PDB file of C-alpha atoms in Angstrom:
ATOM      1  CA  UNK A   1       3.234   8.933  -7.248  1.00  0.00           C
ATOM      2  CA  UNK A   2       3.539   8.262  -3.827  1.00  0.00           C
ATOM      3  CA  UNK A   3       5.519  10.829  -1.514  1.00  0.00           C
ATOM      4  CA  UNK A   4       6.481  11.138   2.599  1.00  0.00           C
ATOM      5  CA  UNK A   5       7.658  14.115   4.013  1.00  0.00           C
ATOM      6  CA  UNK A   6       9.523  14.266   7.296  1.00  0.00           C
ATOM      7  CA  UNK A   7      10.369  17.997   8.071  1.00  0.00           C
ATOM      8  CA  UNK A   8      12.057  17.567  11.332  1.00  0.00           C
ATOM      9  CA  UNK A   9      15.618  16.613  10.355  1.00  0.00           C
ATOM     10  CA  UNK A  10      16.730  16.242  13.985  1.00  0.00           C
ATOM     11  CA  UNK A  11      14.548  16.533  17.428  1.00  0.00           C
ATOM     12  CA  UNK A  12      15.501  16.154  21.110  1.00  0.00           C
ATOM     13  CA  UNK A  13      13.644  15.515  23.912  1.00  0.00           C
ATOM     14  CA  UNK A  14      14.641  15.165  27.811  1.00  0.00           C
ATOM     15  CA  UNK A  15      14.103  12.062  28.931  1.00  0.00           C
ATOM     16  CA  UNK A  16      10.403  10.817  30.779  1.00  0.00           C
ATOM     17  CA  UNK A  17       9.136  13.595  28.288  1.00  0.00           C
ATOM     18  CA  UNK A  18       7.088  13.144  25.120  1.00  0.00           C
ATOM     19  CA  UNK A  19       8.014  13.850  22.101  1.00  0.00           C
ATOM     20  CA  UNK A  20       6.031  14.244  18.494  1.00  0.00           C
ATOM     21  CA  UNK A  21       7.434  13.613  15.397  1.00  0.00           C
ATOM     22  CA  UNK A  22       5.704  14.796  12.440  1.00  0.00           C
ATOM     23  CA  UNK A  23       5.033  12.900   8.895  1.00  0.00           C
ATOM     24  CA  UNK A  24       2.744  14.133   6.329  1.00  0.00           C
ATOM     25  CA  UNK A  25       2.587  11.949   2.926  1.00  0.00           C
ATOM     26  CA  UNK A  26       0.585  12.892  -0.289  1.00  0.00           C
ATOM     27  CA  UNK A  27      -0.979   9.927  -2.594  1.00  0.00           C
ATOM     28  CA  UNK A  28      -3.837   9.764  -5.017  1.00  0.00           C
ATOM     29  CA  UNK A  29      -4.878   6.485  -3.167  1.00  0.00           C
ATOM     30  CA  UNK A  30      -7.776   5.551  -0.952  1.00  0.00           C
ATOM     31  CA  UNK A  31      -6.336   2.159   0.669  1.00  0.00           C
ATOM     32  CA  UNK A  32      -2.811   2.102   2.600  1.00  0.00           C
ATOM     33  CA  UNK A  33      -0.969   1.625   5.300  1.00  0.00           C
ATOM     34  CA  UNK A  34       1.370   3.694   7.226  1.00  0.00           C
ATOM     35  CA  UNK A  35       4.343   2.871   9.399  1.00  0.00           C
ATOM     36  CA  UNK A  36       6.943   4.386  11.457  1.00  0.00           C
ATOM     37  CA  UNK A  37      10.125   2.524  11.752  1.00  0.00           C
ATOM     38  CA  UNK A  38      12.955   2.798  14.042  1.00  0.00           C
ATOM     39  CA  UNK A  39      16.706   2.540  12.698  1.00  0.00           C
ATOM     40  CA  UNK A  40      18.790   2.787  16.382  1.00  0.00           C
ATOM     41  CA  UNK A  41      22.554   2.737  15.696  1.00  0.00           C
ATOM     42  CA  UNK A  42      22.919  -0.693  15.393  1.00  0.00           C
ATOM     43  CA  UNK A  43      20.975   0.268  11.579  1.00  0.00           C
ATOM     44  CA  UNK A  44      18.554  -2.375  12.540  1.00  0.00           C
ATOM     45  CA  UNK A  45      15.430  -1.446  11.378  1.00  0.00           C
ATOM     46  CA  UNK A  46      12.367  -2.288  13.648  1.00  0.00           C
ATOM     47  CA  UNK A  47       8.640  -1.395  13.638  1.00  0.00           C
ATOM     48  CA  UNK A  48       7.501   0.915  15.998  1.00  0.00           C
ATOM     49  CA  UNK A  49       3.947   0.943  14.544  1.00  0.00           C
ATOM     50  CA  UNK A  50       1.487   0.435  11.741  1.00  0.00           C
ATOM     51  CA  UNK A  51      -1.584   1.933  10.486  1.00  0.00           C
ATOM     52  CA  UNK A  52      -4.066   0.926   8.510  1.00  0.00           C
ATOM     53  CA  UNK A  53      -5.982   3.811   6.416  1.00  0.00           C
ATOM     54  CA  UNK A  54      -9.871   2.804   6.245  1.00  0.00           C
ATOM     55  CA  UNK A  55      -9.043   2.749  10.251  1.00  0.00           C
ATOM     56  CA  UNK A  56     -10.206   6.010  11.800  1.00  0.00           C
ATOM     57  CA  UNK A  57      -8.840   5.139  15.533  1.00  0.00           C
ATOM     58  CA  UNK A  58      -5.529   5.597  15.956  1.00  0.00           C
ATOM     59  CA  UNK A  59      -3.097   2.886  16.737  1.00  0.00           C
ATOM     60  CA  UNK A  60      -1.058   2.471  19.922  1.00  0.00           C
ATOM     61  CA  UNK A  61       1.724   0.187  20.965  1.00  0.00           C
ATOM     62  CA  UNK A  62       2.571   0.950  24.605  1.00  0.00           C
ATOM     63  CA  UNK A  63       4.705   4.357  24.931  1.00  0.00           C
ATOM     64  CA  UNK A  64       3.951   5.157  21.385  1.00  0.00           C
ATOM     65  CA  UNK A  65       0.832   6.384  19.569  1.00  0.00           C
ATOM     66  CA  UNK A  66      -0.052   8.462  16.455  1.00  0.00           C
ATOM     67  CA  UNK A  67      -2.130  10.984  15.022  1.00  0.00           C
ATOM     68  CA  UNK A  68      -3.531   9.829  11.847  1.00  0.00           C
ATOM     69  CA  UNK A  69      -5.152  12.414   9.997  1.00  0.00           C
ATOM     70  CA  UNK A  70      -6.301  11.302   6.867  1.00  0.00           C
ATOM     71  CA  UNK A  71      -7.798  14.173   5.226  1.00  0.00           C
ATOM     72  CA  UNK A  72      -4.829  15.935   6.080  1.00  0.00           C
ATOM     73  CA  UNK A  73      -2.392  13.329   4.624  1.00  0.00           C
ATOM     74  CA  UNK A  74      -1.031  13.727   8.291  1.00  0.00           C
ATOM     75  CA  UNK A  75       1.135  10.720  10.449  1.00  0.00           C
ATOM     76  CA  UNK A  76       2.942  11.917  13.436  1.00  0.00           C
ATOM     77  CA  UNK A  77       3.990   9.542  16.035  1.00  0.00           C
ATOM     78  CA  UNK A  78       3.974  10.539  19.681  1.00  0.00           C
ATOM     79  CA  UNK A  79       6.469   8.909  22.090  1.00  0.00           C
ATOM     80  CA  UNK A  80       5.793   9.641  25.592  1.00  0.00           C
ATOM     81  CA  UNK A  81       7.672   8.815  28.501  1.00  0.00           C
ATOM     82  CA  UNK A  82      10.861   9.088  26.595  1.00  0.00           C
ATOM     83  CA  UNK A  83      13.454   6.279  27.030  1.00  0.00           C
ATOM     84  CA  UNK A  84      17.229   6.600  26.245  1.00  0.00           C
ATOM     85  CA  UNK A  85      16.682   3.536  24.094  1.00  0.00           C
ATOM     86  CA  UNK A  86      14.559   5.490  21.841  1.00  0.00           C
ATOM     87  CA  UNK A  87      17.308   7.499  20.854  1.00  0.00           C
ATOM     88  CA  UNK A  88      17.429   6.248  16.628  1.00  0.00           C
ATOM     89  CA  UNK A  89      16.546   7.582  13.290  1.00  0.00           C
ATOM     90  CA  UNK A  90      12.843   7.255  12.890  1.00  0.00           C
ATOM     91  CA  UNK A  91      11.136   6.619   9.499  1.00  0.00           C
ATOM     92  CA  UNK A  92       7.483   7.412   8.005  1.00  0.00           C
ATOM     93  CA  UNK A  93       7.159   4.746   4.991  1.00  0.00           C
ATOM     94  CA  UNK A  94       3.537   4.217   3.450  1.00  0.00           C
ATOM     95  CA  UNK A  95       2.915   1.499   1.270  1.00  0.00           C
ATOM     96  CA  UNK A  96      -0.332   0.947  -1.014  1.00  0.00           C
ATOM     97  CA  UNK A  97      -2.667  -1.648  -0.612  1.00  0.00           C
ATOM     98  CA  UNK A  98      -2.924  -2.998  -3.545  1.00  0.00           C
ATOM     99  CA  UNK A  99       0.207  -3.370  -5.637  1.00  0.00           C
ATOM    100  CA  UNK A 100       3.916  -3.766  -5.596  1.00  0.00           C
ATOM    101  CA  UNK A 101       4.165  -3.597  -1.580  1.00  0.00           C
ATOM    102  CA  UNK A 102       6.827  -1.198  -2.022  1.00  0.00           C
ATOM    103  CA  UNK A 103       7.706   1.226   0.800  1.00  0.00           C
ATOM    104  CA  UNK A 104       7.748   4.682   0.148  1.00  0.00           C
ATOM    105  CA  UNK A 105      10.087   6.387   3.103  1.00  0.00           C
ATOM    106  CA  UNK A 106      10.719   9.918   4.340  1.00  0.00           C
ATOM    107  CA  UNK A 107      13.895  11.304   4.953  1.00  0.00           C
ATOM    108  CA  UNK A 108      14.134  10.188   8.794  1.00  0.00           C
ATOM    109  CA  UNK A 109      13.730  12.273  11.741  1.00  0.00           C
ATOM    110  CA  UNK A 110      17.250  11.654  13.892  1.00  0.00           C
ATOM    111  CA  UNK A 111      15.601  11.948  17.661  1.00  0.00           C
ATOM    112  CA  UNK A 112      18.307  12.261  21.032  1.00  0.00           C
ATOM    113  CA  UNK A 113      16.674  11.828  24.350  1.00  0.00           C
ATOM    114  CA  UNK A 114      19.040  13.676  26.413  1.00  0.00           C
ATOM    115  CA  UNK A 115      19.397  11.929  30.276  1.00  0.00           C
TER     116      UNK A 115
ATOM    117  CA  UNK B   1       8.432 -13.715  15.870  1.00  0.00           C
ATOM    118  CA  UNK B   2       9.132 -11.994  12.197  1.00  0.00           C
ATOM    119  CA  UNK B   3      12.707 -12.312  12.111  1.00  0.00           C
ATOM    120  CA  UNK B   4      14.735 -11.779   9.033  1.00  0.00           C
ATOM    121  CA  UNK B   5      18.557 -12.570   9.135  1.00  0.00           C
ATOM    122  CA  UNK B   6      21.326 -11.372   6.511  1.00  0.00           C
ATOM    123  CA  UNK B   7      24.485 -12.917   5.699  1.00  0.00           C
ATOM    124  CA  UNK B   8      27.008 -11.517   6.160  1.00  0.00           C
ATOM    125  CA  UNK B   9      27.066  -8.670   8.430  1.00  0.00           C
ATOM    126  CA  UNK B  10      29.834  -7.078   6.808  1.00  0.00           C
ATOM    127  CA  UNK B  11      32.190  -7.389   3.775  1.00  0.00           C
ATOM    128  CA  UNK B  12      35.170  -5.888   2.568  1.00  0.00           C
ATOM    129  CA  UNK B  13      36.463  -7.073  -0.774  1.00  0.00           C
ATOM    130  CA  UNK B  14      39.000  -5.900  -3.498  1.00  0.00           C
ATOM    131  CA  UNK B  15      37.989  -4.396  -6.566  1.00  0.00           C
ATOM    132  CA  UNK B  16      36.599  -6.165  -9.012  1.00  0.00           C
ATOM    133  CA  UNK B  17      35.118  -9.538  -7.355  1.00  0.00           C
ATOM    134  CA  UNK B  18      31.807 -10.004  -6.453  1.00  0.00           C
ATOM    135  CA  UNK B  19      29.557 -10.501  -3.607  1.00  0.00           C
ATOM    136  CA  UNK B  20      26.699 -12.213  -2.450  1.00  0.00           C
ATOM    137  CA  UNK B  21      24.991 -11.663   0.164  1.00  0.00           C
ATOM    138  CA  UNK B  22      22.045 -13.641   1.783  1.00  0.00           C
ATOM    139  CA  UNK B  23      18.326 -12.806   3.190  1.00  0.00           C
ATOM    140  CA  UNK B  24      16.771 -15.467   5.129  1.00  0.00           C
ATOM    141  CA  UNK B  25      12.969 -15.276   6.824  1.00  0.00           C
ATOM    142  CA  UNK B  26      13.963 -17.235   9.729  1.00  0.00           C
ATOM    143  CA  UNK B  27      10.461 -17.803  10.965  1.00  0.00           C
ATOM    144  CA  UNK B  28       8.089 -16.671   8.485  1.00  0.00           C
ATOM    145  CA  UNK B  29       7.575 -17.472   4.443  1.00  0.00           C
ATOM    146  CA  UNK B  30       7.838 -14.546   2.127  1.00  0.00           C
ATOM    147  CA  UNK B  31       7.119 -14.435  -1.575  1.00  0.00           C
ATOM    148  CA  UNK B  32       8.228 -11.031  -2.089  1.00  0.00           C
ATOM    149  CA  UNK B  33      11.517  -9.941  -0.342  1.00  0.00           C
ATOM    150  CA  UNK B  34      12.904  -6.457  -1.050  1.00  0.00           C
ATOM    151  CA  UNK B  35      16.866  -4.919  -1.011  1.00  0.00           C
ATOM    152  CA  UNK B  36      17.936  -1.598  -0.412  1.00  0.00           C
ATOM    153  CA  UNK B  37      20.552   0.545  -0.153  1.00  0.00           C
ATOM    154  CA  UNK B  38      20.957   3.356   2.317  1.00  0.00           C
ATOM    155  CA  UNK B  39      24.171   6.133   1.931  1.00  0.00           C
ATOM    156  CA  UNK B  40      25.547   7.351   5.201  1.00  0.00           C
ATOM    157  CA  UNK B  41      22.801   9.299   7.404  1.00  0.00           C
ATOM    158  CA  UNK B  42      20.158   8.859   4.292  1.00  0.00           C
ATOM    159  CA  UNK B  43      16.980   7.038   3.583  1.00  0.00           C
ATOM    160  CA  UNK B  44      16.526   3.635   2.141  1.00  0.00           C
ATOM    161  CA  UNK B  45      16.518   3.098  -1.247  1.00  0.00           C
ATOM    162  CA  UNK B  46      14.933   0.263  -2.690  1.00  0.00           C
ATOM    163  CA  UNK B  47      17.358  -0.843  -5.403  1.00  0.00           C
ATOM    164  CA  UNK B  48      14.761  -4.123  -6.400  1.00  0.00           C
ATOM    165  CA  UNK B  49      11.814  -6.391  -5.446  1.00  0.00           C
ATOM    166  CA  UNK B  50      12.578  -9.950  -5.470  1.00  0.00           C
ATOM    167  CA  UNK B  51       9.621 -12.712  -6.079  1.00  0.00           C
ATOM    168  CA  UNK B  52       9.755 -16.320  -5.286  1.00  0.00           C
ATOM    169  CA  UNK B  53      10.053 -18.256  -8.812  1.00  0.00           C
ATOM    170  CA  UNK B  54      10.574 -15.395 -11.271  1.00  0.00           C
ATOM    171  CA  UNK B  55      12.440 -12.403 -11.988  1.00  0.00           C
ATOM    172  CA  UNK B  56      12.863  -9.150  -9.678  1.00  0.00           C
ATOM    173  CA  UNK B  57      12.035  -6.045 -10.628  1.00  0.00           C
ATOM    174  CA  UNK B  58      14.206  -3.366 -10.494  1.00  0.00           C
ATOM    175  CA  UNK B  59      14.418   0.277  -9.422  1.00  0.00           C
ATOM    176  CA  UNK B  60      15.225   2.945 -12.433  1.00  0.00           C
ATOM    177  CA  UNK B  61      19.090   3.515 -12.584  1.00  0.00           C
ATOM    178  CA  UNK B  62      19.880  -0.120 -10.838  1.00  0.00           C
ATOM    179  CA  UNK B  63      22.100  -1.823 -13.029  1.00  0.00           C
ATOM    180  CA  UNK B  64      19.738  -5.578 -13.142  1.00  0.00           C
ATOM    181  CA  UNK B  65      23.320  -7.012 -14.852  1.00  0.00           C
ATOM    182  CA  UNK B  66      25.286  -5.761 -11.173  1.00  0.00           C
ATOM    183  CA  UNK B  67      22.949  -6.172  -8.662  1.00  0.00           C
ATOM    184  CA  UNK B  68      22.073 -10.035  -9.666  1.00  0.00           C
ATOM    185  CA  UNK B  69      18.860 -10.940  -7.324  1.00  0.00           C
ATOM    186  CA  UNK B  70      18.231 -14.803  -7.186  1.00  0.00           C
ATOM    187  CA  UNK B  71      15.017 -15.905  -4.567  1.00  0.00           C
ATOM    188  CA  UNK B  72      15.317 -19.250  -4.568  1.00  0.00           C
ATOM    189  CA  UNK B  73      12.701 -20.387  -2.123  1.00  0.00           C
ATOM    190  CA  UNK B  74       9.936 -18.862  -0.039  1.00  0.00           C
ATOM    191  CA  UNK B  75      12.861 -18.279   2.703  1.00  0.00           C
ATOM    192  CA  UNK B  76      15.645 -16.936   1.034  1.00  0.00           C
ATOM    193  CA  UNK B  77      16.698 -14.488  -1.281  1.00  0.00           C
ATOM    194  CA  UNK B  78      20.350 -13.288  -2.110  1.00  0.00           C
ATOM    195  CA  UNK B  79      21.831 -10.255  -3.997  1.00  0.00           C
ATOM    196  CA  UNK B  80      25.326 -10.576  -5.848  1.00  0.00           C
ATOM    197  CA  UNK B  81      26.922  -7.510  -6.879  1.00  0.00           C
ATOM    198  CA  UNK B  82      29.432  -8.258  -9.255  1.00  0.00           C
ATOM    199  CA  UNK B  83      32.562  -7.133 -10.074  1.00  0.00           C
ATOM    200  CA  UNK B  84      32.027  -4.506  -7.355  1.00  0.00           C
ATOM    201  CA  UNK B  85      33.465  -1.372  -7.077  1.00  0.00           C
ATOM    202  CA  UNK B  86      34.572   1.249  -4.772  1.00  0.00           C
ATOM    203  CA  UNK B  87      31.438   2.836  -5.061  1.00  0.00           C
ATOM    204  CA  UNK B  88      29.358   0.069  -4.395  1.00  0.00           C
ATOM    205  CA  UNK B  89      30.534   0.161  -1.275  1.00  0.00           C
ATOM    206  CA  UNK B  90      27.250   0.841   1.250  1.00  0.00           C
ATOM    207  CA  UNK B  91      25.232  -0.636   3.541  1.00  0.00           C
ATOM    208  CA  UNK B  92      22.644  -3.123   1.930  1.00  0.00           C
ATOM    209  CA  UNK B  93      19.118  -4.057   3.913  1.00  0.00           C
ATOM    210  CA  UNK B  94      16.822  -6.465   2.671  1.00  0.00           C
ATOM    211  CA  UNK B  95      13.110  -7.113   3.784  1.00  0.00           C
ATOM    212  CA  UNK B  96      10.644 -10.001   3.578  1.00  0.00           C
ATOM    213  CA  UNK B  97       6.728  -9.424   3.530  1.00  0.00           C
ATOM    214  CA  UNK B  98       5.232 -12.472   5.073  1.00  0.00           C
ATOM    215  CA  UNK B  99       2.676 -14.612   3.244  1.00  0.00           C
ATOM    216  CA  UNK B 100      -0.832 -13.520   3.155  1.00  0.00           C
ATOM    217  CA  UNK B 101      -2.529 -14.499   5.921  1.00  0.00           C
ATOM    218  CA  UNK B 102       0.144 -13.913   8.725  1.00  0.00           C
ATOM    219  CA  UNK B 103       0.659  -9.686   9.677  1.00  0.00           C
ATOM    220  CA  UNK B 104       0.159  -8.647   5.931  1.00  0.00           C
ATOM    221  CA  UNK B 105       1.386  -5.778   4.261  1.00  0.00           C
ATOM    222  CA  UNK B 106       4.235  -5.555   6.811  1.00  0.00           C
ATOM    223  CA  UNK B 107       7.991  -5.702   5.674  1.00  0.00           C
ATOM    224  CA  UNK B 108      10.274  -7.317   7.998  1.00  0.00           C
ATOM    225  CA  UNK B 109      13.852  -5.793   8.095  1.00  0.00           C
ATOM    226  CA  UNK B 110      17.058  -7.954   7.873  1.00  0.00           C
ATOM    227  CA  UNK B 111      19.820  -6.187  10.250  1.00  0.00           C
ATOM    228  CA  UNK B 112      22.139  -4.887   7.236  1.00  0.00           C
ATOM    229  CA  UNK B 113      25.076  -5.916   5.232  1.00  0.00           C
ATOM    230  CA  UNK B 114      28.206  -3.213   5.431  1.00  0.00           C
ATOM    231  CA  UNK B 115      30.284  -3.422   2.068  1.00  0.00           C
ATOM    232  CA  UNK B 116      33.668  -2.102   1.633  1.00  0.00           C
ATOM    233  CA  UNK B 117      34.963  -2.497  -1.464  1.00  0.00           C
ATOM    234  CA  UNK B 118      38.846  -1.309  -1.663  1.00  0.00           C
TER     235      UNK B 118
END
């Protein structure tokens, strides 16, 4: 069974400053992906960014970046340069490679950048 | 690019009608299109996994005979709950995973259907 943990229920950060939010997952599996989505309060939910596991360099998109760790089951996303559009619920799904496709999500991380 | 629409944004309804709502890949064919349900300040929950041309799978404890799932097409998939409920009432998100061959393994998020059943 497949299982994400999010143990930061709510974060702030001012804004311009970076932020980390932390994910760690657990899975008997070799091949996945990970993702971090954004739900802002229009409940949208939008793809910050994706990560494939046999990939040992970390993905990027612009202001936001993570730190895969895969021995450690680890996923945190870093958001630097903190925007008062970032302010959402952010979500740590993983999803096998091969199978169902199904996303597995954490419980969210609500994140307020403060002006 | 990657845009998935829903249909209708919100609902209310009285007790004991049903409702369907729609999931469209605007841009993109999907085989496999997915619904959730998320409570109030909670996680998704995937309720079922919908497959173009045969029967979705469901979730343990999702009633299959409620939550009817119908993908017609490589485009478009719609959930009808029937004879709804007050608590049915929710806010219902469905996802498409593109063909293989575009950005795989990627679910694309529909922007959410808000039921109120009275």
């Amino acid at each position: 069974a497949q299982t994400v943990t999010q143990s930061q229920p709510e974060m702030s950060v001012q804004e311009a400053e970076t932020v980390t939010l932390s994910c760690t997952y657990d899975t008997s599996e070799s091949n996945y992906y990970l993702f971090w989505y954004k739900q802002p309060p229009s409940r949208q939910m939008i793809l910050v960014i994706r990560q494939e596991a046999y990939k040992q360099q970390n993905a990027t998109e612009n202001r936001f970046s993570v730190n895969f760790q895969k021995a450690a089951k680890s996923f945190s996303l870093k958001i630097s340069d903190s925007q008062l559009g970032d302010t959402a619920m952010y979500f740590c799904a993983f999803m096998v490679q091969t199978g169902a496709n199904n996303l597995f999500f954490g419980t969210g991380t609500r994140l307020t950048v403060i002006p | 690019g990657a845009v998935v629409s829903q249909h209708p944004s919100r609902v209310i309804c009285k007790s004991g009608t049903s409702v369907k709502i729609e999931c469209r890949s605007l841009d993109f064919q999907a085989t496999t299109m997915f619904w959730y349900r998320q409570f109030p300040k909670q996680s998704l929950m995937l309720m079922a996994t919908s497959n173009e041309g045969s029967k979705a799978t469901y979730e343990q404890g999702v009633e299959k005979d409620k939550f009817l799932i119908n993908h017609a097409s490589l485009t478009l998939s719609t959930l009808t709950v029937t004879s709804a409920h007050p608590e049915d009432s929710s806010f219902y998100i469905c996802s498409a995973l593109p063909l293989p061959g575009g950005t795989q393994e990627t679910q694309y998020f529909g922007p959410g259907t808000r039921l109120l059943v009275l």
